[in-house]
PDB file of C-alpha atoms in Angstrom:
ATOM      1  CA  UNK N   1       0.000   0.000   0.000  1.00  0.00           C
ATOM      2  CA  UNK N   2       1.181   3.528  -0.823  1.00  0.00           C
ATOM      3  CA  UNK N   3       1.645   6.246   1.786  1.00  0.00           C
ATOM      4  CA  UNK N   4      -0.237   9.544   1.689  1.00  0.00           C
ATOM      5  CA  UNK N   5       3.029  11.475   2.128  1.00  0.00           C
ATOM      6  CA  UNK N   6       4.194  13.382  -0.938  1.00  0.00           C
ATOM      7  CA  UNK N   7       7.119  11.804  -2.801  1.00  0.00           C
ATOM      8  CA  UNK N   8       8.497  15.065  -4.232  1.00  0.00           C
ATOM      9  CA  UNK N   9       8.348  16.830  -0.856  1.00  0.00           C
ATOM     10  CA  UNK N  10      10.245  13.927   0.715  1.00  0.00           C
ATOM     11  CA  UNK N  11      12.991  14.106  -1.914  1.00  0.00           C
ATOM     12  CA  UNK N  12      13.374  17.874  -1.533  1.00  0.00           C
ATOM     13  CA  UNK N  13      13.479  17.662   2.267  1.00  0.00           C
ATOM     14  CA  UNK N  14      15.963  14.816   2.105  1.00  0.00           C
ATOM     15  CA  UNK N  15      18.235  16.685  -0.303  1.00  0.00           C
ATOM     16  CA  UNK N  16      18.236  20.064   1.436  1.00  0.00           C
ATOM     17  CA  UNK N  17      17.655  19.155   5.100  1.00  0.00           C
ATOM     18  CA  UNK N  18      18.525  15.446   5.321  1.00  0.00           C
ATOM     19  CA  UNK N  19      21.526  16.137   7.510  1.00  0.00           C
ATOM     20  CA  UNK N  20      19.201  17.636  10.101  1.00  0.00           C
ATOM     21  CA  UNK N  21      16.732  14.737  10.007  1.00  0.00           C
ATOM     22  CA  UNK N  22      13.862  16.799   8.615  1.00  0.00           C
ATOM     23  CA  UNK N  23      12.997  14.058   6.119  1.00  0.00           C
ATOM     24  CA  UNK N  24      12.525  11.567   8.974  1.00  0.00           C
ATOM     25  CA  UNK N  25      10.380  14.035  10.923  1.00  0.00           C
ATOM     26  CA  UNK N  26       8.239  14.468   7.784  1.00  0.00           C
ATOM     27  CA  UNK N  27       7.531  10.743   7.493  1.00  0.00           C
ATOM     28  CA  UNK N  28       6.638  10.542  11.186  1.00  0.00           C
ATOM     29  CA  UNK N  29       9.724   8.761  12.501  1.00  0.00           C
ATOM     30  CA  UNK N  30      10.529  11.250  15.239  1.00  0.00           C
ATOM     31  CA  UNK N  31      13.010   9.115  17.206  1.00  0.00           C
ATOM     32  CA  UNK N  32      15.168   8.425  14.171  1.00  0.00           C
ATOM     33  CA  UNK N  33      14.852  12.085  13.171  1.00  0.00           C
ATOM     34  CA  UNK N  34      16.270  13.174  16.530  1.00  0.00           C
ATOM     35  CA  UNK N  35      19.134  10.674  16.242  1.00  0.00           C
ATOM     36  CA  UNK N  36      19.883  11.901  12.748  1.00  0.00           C
ATOM     37  CA  UNK N  37      19.772  15.525  13.942  1.00  0.00           C
ATOM     38  CA  UNK N  38      22.180  14.873  16.806  1.00  0.00           C
ATOM     39  CA  UNK N  39      24.699  13.100  14.535  1.00  0.00           C
ATOM     40  CA  UNK N  40      24.279  15.584  11.668  1.00  0.00           C
ATOM     41  CA  UNK N  41      22.940  12.904   9.382  1.00  0.00           C
ATOM     42  CA  UNK N  42      25.384  10.269  10.559  1.00  0.00           C
ATOM     43  CA  UNK N  43      28.213  12.603   9.493  1.00  0.00           C
ATOM     44  CA  UNK N  44      26.608  12.831   6.056  1.00  0.00           C
ATOM     45  CA  UNK N  45      26.628   9.117   5.303  1.00  0.00           C
ATOM     46  CA  UNK N  46      23.189   8.418   6.776  1.00  0.00           C
ATOM     47  CA  UNK N  47      21.781  11.473   4.992  1.00  0.00           C
ATOM     48  CA  UNK N  48      23.132  10.263   1.650  1.00  0.00           C
ATOM     49  CA  UNK N  49      21.719   6.773   2.127  1.00  0.00           C
ATOM     50  CA  UNK N  50      18.306   8.185   3.080  1.00  0.00           C
ATOM     51  CA  UNK N  51      18.346  10.401  -0.014  1.00  0.00           C
ATOM     52  CA  UNK N  52      19.024   7.388  -2.244  1.00  0.00           C
ATOM     53  CA  UNK N  53      16.220   5.467  -0.533  1.00  0.00           C
ATOM     54  CA  UNK N  54      13.838   8.413  -1.017  1.00  0.00           C
ATOM     55  CA  UNK N  55      14.631   8.735  -4.737  1.00  0.00           C
ATOM     56  CA  UNK N  56      14.284   4.973  -5.227  1.00  0.00           C
ATOM     57  CA  UNK N  57      10.867   4.995  -3.525  1.00  0.00           C
ATOM     58  CA  UNK N  58      12.012   2.710  -0.715  1.00  0.00           C
ATOM     59  CA  UNK N  59      11.459   5.114   2.209  1.00  0.00           C
ATOM     60  CA  UNK N  60       8.612   4.110   4.535  1.00  0.00           C
ATOM     61  CA  UNK N  61       6.388   6.246   6.737  1.00  0.00           C
ATOM     62  CA  UNK N  62       5.608   5.505  10.393  1.00  0.00           C
ATOM     63  CA  UNK N  63       2.877   3.038   9.341  1.00  0.00           C
ATOM     64  CA  UNK N  64       5.292   1.054   7.167  1.00  0.00           C
ATOM     65  CA  UNK N  65       3.803   2.240   3.867  1.00  0.00           C
ATOM     66  CA  UNK N  66       6.169   3.054   0.998  1.00  0.00           C
ATOM     67  CA  UNK N  67       6.389   6.649  -0.176  1.00  0.00           C
ATOM     68  CA  UNK N  68       6.395   6.293  -3.960  1.00  0.00           C
ATOM     69  CA  UNK N  69       5.726   8.507  -6.965  1.00  0.00           C
TER      70      UNK N  69
END
């Protein structure tokens, strides 16, 4: 099942603010968003991986639904 979150918004948030965890806050995963914020996106590595997952349509929201185009 597909999530109601917007795919394009997720990609833009992940690209511009992924290092601050804003993309994870957007999808409802607050705990992971805080961890990502405190580590500055896992020193950039975690942010890059999340961006790739977002573009590929593999990022899930808090209900486990894929955020796809």
